[in-house]
Coordinates of C-alpha atoms in Angstrom, one line a residue:
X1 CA 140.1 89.5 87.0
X2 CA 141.5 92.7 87.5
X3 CA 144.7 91.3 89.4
X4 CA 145.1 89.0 85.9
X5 CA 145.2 91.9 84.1
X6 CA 147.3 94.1 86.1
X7 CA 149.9 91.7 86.3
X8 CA 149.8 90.8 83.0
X9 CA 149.8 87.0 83.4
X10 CA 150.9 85.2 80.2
X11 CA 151.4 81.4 81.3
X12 CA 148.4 79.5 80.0
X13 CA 146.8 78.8 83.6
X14 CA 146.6 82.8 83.6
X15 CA 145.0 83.3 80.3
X16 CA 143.0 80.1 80.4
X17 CA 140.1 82.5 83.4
X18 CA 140.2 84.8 80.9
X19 CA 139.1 82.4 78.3
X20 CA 136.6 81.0 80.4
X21 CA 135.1 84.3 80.4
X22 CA 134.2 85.3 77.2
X23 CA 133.4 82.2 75.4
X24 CA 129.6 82.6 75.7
X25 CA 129.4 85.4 73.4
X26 CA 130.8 83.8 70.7
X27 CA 128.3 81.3 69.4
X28 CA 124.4 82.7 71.1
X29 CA 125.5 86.6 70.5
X30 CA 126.0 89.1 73.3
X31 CA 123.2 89.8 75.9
X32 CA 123.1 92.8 77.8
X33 CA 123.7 91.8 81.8
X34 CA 121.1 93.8 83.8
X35 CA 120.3 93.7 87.8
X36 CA 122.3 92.0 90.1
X37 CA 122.2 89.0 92.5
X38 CA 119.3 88.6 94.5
X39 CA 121.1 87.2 97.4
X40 CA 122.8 88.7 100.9
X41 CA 125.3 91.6 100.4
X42 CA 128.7 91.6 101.3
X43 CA 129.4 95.0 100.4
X44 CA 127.9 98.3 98.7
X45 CA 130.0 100.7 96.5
X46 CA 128.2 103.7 95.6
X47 CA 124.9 101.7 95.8
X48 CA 125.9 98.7 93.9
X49 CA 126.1 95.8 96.0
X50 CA 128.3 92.8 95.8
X51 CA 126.3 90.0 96.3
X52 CA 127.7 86.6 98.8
X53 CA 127.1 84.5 95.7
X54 CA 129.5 86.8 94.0
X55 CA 131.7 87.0 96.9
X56 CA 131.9 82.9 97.4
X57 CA 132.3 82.3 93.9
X58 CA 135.4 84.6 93.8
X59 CA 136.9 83.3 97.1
X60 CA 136.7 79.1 95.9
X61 CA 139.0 80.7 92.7
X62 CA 141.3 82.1 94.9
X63 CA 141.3 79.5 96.9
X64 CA 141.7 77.3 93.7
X65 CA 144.3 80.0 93.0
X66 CA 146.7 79.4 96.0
X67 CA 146.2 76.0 95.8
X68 CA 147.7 75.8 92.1
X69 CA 150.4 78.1 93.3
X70 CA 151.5 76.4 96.3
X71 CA 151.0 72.7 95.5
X72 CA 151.6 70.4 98.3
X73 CA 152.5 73.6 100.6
X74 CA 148.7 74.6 100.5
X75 CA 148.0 72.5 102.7
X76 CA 151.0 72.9 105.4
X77 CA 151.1 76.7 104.9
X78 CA 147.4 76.9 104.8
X79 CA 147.1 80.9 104.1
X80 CA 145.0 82.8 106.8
X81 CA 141.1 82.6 106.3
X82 CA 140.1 85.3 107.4
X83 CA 143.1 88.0 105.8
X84 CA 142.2 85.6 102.2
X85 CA 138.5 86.6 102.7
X86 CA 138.9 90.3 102.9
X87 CA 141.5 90.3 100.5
X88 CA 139.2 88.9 97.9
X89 CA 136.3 91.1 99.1
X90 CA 139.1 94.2 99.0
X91 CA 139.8 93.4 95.2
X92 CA 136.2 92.7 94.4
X93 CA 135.5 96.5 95.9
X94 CA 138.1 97.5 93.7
X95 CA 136.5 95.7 90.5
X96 CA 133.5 97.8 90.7
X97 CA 135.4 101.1 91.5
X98 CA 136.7 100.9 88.4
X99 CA 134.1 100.3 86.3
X100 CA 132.3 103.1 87.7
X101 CA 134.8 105.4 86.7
X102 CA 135.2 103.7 83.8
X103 CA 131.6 104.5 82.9
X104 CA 131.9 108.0 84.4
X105 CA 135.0 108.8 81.9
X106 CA 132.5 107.8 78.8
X107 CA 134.5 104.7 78.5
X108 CA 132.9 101.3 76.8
X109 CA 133.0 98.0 75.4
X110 CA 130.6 97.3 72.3
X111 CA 129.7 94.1 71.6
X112 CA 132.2 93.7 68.6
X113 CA 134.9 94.9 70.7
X114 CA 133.7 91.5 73.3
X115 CA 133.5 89.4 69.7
X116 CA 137.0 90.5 68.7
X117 CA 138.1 88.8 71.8
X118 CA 136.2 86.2 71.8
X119 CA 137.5 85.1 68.2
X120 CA 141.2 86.4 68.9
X121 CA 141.3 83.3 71.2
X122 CA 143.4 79.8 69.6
X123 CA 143.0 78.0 72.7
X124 CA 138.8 78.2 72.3
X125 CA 139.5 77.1 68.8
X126 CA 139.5 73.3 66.9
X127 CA 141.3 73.1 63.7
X128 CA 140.8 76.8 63.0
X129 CA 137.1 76.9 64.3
X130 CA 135.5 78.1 66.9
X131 CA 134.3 74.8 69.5
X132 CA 131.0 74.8 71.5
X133 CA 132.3 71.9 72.9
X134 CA 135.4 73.4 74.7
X135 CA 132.7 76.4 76.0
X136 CA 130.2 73.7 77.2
X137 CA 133.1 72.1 79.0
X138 CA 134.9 75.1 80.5
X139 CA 131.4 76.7 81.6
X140 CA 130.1 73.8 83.4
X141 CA 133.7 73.3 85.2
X142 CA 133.4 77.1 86.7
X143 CA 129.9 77.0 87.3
X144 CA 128.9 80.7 85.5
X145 CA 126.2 81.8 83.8
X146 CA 126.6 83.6 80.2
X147 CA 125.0 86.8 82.5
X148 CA 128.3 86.7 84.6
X149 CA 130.5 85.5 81.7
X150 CA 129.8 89.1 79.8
X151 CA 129.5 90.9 83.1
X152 CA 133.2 89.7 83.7
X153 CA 134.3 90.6 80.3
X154 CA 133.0 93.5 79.5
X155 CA 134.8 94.5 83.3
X156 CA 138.1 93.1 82.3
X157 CA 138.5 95.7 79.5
X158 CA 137.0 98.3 81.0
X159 CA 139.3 98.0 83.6
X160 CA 142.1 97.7 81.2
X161 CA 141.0 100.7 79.8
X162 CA 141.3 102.5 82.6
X163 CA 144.5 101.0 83.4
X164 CA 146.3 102.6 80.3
X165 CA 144.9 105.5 80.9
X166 CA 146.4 105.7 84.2
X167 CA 149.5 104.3 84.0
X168 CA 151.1 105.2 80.4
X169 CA 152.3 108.5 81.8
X170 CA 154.4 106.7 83.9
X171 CA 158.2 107.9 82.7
X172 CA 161.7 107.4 84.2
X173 CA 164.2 110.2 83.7
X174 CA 167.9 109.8 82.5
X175 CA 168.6 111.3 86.0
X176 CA 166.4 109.0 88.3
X177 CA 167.7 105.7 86.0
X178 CA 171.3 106.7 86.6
X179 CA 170.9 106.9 90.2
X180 CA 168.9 104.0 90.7
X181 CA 171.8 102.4 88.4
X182 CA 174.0 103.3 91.0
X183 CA 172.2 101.8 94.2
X184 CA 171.7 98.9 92.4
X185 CA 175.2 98.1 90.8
X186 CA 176.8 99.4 94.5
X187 CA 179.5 97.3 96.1
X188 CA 180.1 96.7 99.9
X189 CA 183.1 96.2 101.3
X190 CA 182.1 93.9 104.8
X191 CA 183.5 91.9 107.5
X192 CA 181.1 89.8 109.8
X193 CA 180.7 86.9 112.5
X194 CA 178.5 84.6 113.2
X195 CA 177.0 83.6 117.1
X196 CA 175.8 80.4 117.2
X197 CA 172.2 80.4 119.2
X198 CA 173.3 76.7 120.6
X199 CA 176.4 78.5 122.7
X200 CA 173.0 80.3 124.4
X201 CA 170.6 78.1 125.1
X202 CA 172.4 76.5 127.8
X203 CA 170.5 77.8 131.5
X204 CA 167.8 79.0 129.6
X205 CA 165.1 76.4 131.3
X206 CA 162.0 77.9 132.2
X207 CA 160.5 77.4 135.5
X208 CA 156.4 76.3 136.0
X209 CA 155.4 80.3 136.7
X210 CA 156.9 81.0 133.5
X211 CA 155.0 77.8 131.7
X212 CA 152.0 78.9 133.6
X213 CA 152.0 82.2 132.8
X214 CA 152.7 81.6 128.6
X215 CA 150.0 79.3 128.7
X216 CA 147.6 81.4 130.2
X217 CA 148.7 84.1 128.2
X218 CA 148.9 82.1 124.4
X219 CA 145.6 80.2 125.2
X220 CA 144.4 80.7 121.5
X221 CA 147.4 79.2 120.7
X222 CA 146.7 75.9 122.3
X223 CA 143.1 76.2 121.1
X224 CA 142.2 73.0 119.1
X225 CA 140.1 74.5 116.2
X226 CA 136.6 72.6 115.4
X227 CA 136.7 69.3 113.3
X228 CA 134.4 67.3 111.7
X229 CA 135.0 63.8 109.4
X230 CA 132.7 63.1 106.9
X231 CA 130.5 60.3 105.1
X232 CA 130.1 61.3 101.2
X233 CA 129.1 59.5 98.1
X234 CA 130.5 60.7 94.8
X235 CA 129.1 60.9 91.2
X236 CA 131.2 61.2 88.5
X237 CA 130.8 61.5 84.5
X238 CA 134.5 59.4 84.2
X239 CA 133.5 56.8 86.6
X240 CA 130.6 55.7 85.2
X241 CA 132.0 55.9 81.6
X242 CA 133.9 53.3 82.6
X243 CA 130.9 50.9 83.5
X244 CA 129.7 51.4 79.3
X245 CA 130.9 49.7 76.4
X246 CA 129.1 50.9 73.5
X247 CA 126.9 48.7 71.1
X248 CA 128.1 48.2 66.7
X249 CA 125.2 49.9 66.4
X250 CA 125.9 52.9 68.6
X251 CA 129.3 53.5 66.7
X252 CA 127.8 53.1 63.1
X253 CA 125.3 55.6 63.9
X254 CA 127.6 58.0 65.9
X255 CA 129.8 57.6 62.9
X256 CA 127.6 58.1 60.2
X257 CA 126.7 61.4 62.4
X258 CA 130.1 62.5 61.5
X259 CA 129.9 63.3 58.1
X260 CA 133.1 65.7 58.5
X261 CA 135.1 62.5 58.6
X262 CA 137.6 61.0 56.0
X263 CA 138.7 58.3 58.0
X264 CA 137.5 55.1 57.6
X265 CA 134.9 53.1 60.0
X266 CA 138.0 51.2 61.4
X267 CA 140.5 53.7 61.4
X268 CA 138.8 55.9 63.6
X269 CA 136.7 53.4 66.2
X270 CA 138.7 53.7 69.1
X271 CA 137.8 57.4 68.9
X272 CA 134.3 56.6 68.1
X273 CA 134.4 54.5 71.5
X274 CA 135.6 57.4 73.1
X275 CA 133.4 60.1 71.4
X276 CA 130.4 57.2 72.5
X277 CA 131.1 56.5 75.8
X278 CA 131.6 60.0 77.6
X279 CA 128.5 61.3 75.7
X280 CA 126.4 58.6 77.1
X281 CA 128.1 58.9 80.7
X282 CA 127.6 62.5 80.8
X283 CA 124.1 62.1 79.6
X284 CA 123.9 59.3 83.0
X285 CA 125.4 61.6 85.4
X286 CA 122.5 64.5 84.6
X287 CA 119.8 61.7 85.0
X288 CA 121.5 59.9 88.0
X289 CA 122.5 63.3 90.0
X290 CA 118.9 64.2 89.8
X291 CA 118.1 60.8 91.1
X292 CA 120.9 61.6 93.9
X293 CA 119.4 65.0 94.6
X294 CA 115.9 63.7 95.4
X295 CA 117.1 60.3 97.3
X296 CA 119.6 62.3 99.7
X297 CA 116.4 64.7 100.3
X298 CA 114.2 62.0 101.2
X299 CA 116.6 60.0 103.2
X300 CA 118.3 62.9 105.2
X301 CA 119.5 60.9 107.8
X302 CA 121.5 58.1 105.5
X303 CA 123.6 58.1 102.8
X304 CA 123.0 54.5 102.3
X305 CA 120.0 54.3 100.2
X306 CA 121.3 56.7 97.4
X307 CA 124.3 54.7 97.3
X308 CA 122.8 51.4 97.0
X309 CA 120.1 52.3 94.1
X310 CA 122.9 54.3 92.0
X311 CA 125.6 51.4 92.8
X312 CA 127.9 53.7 94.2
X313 CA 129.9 53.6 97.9
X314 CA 129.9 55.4 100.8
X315 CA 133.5 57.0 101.4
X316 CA 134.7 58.6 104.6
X317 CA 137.1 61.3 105.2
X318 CA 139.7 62.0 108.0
X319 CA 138.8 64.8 110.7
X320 CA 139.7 68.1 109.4
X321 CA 139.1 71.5 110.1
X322 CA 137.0 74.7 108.3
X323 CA 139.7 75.6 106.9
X324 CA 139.5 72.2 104.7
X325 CA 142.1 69.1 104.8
X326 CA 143.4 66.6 102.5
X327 CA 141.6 64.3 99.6
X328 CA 137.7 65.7 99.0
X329 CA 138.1 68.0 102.2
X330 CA 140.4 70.0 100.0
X331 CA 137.9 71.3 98.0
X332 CA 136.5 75.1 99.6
X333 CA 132.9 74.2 98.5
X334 CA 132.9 70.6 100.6
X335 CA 134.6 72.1 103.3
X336 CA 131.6 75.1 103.3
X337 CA 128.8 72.3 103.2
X338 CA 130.5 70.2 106.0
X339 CA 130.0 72.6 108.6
X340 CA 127.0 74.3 107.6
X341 CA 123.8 74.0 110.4
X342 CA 122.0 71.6 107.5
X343 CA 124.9 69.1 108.2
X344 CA 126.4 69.4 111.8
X345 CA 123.7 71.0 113.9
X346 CA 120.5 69.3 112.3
X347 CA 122.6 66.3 110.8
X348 CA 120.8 66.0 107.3
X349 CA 122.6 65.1 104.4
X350 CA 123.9 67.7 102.2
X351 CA 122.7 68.8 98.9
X352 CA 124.8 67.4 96.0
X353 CA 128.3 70.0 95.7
X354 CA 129.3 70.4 91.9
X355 CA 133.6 70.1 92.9
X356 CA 134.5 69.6 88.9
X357 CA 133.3 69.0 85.5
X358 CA 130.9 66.3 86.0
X359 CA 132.0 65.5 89.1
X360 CA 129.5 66.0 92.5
X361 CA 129.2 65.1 95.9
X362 CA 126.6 64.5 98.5
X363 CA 127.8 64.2 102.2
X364 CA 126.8 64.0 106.0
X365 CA 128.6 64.6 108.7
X366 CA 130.6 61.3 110.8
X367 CA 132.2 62.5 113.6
X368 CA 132.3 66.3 115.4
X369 CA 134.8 67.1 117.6
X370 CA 134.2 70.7 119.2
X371 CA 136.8 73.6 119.2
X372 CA 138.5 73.2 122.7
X373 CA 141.7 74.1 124.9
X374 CA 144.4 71.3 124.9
X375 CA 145.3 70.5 128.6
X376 CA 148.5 72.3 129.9
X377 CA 150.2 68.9 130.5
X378 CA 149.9 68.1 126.8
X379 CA 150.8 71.3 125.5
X380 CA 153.7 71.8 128.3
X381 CA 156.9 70.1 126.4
X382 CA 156.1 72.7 123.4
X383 CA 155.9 75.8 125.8
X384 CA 159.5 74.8 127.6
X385 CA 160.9 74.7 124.2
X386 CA 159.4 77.9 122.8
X387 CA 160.4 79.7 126.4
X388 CA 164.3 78.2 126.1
X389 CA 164.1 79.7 122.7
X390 CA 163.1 83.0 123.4
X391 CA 165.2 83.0 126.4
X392 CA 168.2 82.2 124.3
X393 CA 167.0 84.6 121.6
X394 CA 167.4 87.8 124.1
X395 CA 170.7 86.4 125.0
X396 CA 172.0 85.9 121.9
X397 CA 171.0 89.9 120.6
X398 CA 172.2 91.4 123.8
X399 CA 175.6 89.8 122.9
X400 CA 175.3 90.9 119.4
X401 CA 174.2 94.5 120.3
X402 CA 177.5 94.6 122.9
X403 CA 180.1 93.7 120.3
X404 CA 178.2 96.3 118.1
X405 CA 179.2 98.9 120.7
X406 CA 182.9 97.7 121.0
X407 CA 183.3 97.0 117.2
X408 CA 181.5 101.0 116.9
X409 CA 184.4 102.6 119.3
X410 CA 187.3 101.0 117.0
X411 CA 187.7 97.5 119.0
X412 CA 189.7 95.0 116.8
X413 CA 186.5 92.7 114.8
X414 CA 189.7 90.0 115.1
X415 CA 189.9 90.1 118.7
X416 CA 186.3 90.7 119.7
X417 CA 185.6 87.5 117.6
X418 CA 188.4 84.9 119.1
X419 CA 186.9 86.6 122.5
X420 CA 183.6 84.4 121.3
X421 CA 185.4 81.6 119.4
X422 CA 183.7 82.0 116.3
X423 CA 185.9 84.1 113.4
X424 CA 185.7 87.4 111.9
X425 CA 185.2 86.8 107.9
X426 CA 186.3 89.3 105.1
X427 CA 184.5 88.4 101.9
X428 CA 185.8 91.7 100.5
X429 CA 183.0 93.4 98.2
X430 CA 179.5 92.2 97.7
X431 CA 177.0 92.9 95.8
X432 CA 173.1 93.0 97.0
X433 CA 172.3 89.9 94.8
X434 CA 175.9 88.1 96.3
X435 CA 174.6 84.1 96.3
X436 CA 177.8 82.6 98.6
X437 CA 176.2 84.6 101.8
X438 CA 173.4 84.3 103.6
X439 CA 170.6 86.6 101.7
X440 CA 169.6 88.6 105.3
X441 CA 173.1 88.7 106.2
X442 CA 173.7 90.7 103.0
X443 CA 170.2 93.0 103.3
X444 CA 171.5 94.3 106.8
X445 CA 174.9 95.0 105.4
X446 CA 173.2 97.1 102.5
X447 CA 170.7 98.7 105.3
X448 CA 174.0 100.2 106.9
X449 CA 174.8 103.8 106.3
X450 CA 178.2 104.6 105.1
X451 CA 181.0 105.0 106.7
X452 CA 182.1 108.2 108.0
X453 CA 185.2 109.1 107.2
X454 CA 185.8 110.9 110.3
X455 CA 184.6 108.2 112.3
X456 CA 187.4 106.8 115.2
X457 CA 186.4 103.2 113.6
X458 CA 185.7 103.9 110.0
X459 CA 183.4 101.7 109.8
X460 CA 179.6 101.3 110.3
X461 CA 178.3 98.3 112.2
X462 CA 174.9 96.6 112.6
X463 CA 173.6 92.7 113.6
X464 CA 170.5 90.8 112.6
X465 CA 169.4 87.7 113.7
X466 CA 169.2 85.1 110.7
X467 CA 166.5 82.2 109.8
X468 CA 168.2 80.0 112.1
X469 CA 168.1 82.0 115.2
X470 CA 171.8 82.5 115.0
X471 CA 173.2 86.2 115.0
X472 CA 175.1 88.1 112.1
X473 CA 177.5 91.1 113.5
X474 CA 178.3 92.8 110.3
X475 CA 180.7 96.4 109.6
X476 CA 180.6 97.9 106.3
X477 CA 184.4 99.6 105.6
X478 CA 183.8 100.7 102.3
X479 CA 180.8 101.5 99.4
X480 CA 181.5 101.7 95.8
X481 CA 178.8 103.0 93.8
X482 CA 177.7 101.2 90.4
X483 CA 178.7 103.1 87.6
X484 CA 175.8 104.1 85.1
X485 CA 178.5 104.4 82.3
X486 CA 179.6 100.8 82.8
X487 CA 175.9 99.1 81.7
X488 CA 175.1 98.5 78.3
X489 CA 172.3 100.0 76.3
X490 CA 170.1 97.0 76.5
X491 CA 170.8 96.4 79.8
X492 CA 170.0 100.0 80.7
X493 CA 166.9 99.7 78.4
X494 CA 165.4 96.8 80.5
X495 CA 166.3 98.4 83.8
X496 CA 164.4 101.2 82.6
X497 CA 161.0 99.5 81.9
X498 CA 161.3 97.8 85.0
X499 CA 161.4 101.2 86.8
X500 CA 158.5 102.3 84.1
X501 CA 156.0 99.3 85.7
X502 CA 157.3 99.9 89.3
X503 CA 156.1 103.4 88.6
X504 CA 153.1 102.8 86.8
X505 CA 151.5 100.2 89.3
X506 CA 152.2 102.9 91.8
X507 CA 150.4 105.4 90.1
X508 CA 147.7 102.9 89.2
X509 CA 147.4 102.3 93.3
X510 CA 147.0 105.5 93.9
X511 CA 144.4 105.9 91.6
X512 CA 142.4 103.4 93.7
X513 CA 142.9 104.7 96.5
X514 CA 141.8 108.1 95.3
X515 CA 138.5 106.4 94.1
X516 CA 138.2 104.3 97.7
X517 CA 138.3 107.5 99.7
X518 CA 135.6 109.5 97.1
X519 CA 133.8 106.1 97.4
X520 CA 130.8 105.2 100.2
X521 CA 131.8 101.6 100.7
X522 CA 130.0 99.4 103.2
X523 CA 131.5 96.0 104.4
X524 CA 129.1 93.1 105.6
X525 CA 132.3 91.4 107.3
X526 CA 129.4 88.9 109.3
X527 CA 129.0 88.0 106.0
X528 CA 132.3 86.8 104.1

């Protein structure tokens, strides 16, 4: 919540959390949120503890979060567990921090000020009115209580309180903007080559010491982590609205329920069907899921009867690992109950796992494969190509670094490139957003100092090895400064509000980190 409002989301996907959490207060008033969780601590700040419910909650959404962010890539660039655990934990700290100082400062939200919001919001409203029936569905698909709805909301502006507080003194001066204008408008002057990693690799073949020895050395790198596949049965609200048709009678009473309508009978049945059909399948899926709950308790070891009295199937999922996998193994919560002890060390069925609105699953585990080493001999062509690689790599920058030196003494770039086969390029002057050049070529070339004019070479020269393992030799001959003069007032104007948020989200860091080290926070890391 606070990362929302710091960065001052404004697509709908953004604002649509914050929606979520202030609906309650509209329609049943607002209640006063006292006590916390009665569950196991994660962390304690000041005294107030931040309870695993808490913590899990606000790890699925970031998980959710990434997920919505990355798309497809989620799944290949699966972040880190363990660094997305703390993180969440770290902002979660962060959260309370701030409303304790918020509270300390005299600061407070009443409950008009959580009304106003809550009626300031189109995308809660249905031709101009407020709709319990978009609350009832956004509530049930997050899975919060109207306790931790207000809780969250009446955090959110106290945080953002806090946050003007701290960062509207946050000013740029007509000196600092000018220079900065300068640094950022600057020109390069550069000349450069390119060493191809291929001209390198060639002798590069490690012997079986040297495989030995990496594969001793990496072995948690060759580590296959724990898997497990899975047996699940799915209930869902859409698929058994499919399985209704709705009676005349059904839709002439629904209708006549309606008495808002101008529409006639026939104009507006296929809505009617609609309208019909999910109210009755939702009303199924309560009364079947409890059915679910109590047949997967009483059958632990099977799946089978639960599916055959509710008519649904028994699906199966491919191994995957804790961190999750693809299809229902995607989702944080199944992923959770698939390797908890109740499913892979005493082999009971799950309890049912709300994944969506109106959608929940019950599964057991199929298959467990153990975490284990892979076998050198299966692991052995990937090691011989990751030692010709790095073998090649401290060729290649021992090059570079030696036509550095000769380039550095006054050497001709001409000559010292043809030496290599490969030509010296003069692209003349770039700027630090130049798109015909490679993007790290053109950071080490604006990470050079200047020349010196009394320098035997005149020129300053650095290397870098680029995405592709191939080596940039670059010399910087001349710098010409931006000229603040040259950008126009709106231009300037926008460069200086940038600079204004740079500086106020520093200041606002600090601030945090000023309350962390007053703070007495403990961390239950066993716990996350």
């Amino acid at each position: 919540m606070l990362q929302i409002l710091r960065e001052r989301a404004q697509v709908w996907a953004a604002r649509v959390i914050i929606f979520l959490l202030i609906v309650p207060f509209a329609l049943w008033g607002i209640q006063e949120y006292a006590g916390t969780d009665a569950n196991v601590s994660v962390a304690s700040v000041n005294g107030t503890d931040i309870g695993q419910r808490d913590f899990q909650q606000a790890y699925e959404q970031e998980q959710q979060r990434l997920r919505t962010l990355l798309g497809k890539a989620f799944d290949q660039q699966r972040p880190d567990e363990a660094r997305t655990k703390r993180a969440v934990v770290d902002r979660l700290v962060e959260d309370i921090l701030v409303e304790q100082a918020a509270t300390d400062a005299g600061l407070r939200v009443s409950n008009a000020d959580l009304a106003e919001q809550i009626h300031s919001m189109p995308e809660l409203l249905d031709n101009g009115t407020f709709s319990k029936q978009i609350y009832e569905q956004r509530l049930r698909a997050i899975g919060l209580t109207p306790a931790a709805f207000e809780k969250r909301l009446r955090h959110a502006l106290l945080s953002e309180q806090m946050s003007n507080g701290v960062t509207t003194s946050a000013m740029v001066t007509p000196r600092e903007l000018d220079s900065v204008i300068r640094l950022r408008e600057q020109q390069r002057e550069i000349g450069y080559l390119l060493l191809p990693l291929a001209r390198f690799a060639a002798g590069a073949e490690p012997d079986a010491a040297a495989v030995s020895a990496y594969y001793r050395q990496q072995r948690e790198q060759f580590t296959a982590p724990e898997q497990v596949s899975i047996d699940y049965i799915e209930l869902t609200a859409d698929e058994l609205a499919q399985r209704i048709t709705p009676d005349e009678q059904e839709l002439r009473k629904f209708y006549e329920e309606q008495a808002a309508s101008t529409k006639s009978f026939d104009e507006v049945r296929p809505q009617l069907e609609s309208d019909v059909r999910k109210r009755k399948a939702e009303q199924q899926y309560f009364e079947k899921l409890e059915i679910l709950t109590n047949l997967a308790y009483e059958n632990p070891d099977s799946l089978a009867v639960a599916a055959e009295q509710l008519g649904l199937s028994v699906k199966s999922s491919a191994l995957f690992a804790r961190r999750g996998g693809d299809g229902i193994a995607a989702h944080p919560k199944v992923a959770n109950a698939a390797f908890s002890d109740e499913v892979v060390v005493r082999g009971f069925n799950s309890e049912p796992i709300e994944i969506g609105d109106h959608r929940s699953v019950v599964l057991r585990m199929k298959e467990h494969k153990p975490s284990a080493v892979r076998a050198l001999e299966e692991v052995r062509p990937a090691i011989v190509e990751q030692l010709r690689k790095e073998a090649a790599r401290a060729r290649i920058q021992a090059a570079g670094m030696a036509l550095q030196a000769r380039l550095a003494k006054g050497e001709s770039a001409e000559t010292v490139a043809k030496e290599h086969g490969v030509e010296w390029l003069k692209p003349g002057l770039i700027r630090r957003d130049e798109a015909k050049l490679n993007a790290v070529l053109v950071r080490a070339a604006f990470r050079l100092a200047r020349p010196a004019p009394e320098s035997k070479a005149a020129v300053t020269v650095g290397g870098t090895a680029l995405e592709s393992d191939d080596y940039a030799v670059v010399a910087v001959y001349a710098v010409r400064d931006g000229d603040p003069a040259a950008l126009d007032a709106a231009a300037r104007l926008q460069l200086q509000r940038e600079l204004q948020r740079t500086h106020a989200a520093a200041e606002y860091q600090g601030y945090l980190n000023g309350l962390k080290q007053a703070a007495k926070i403990v961390l239950h890391t066993d716990k996350l």
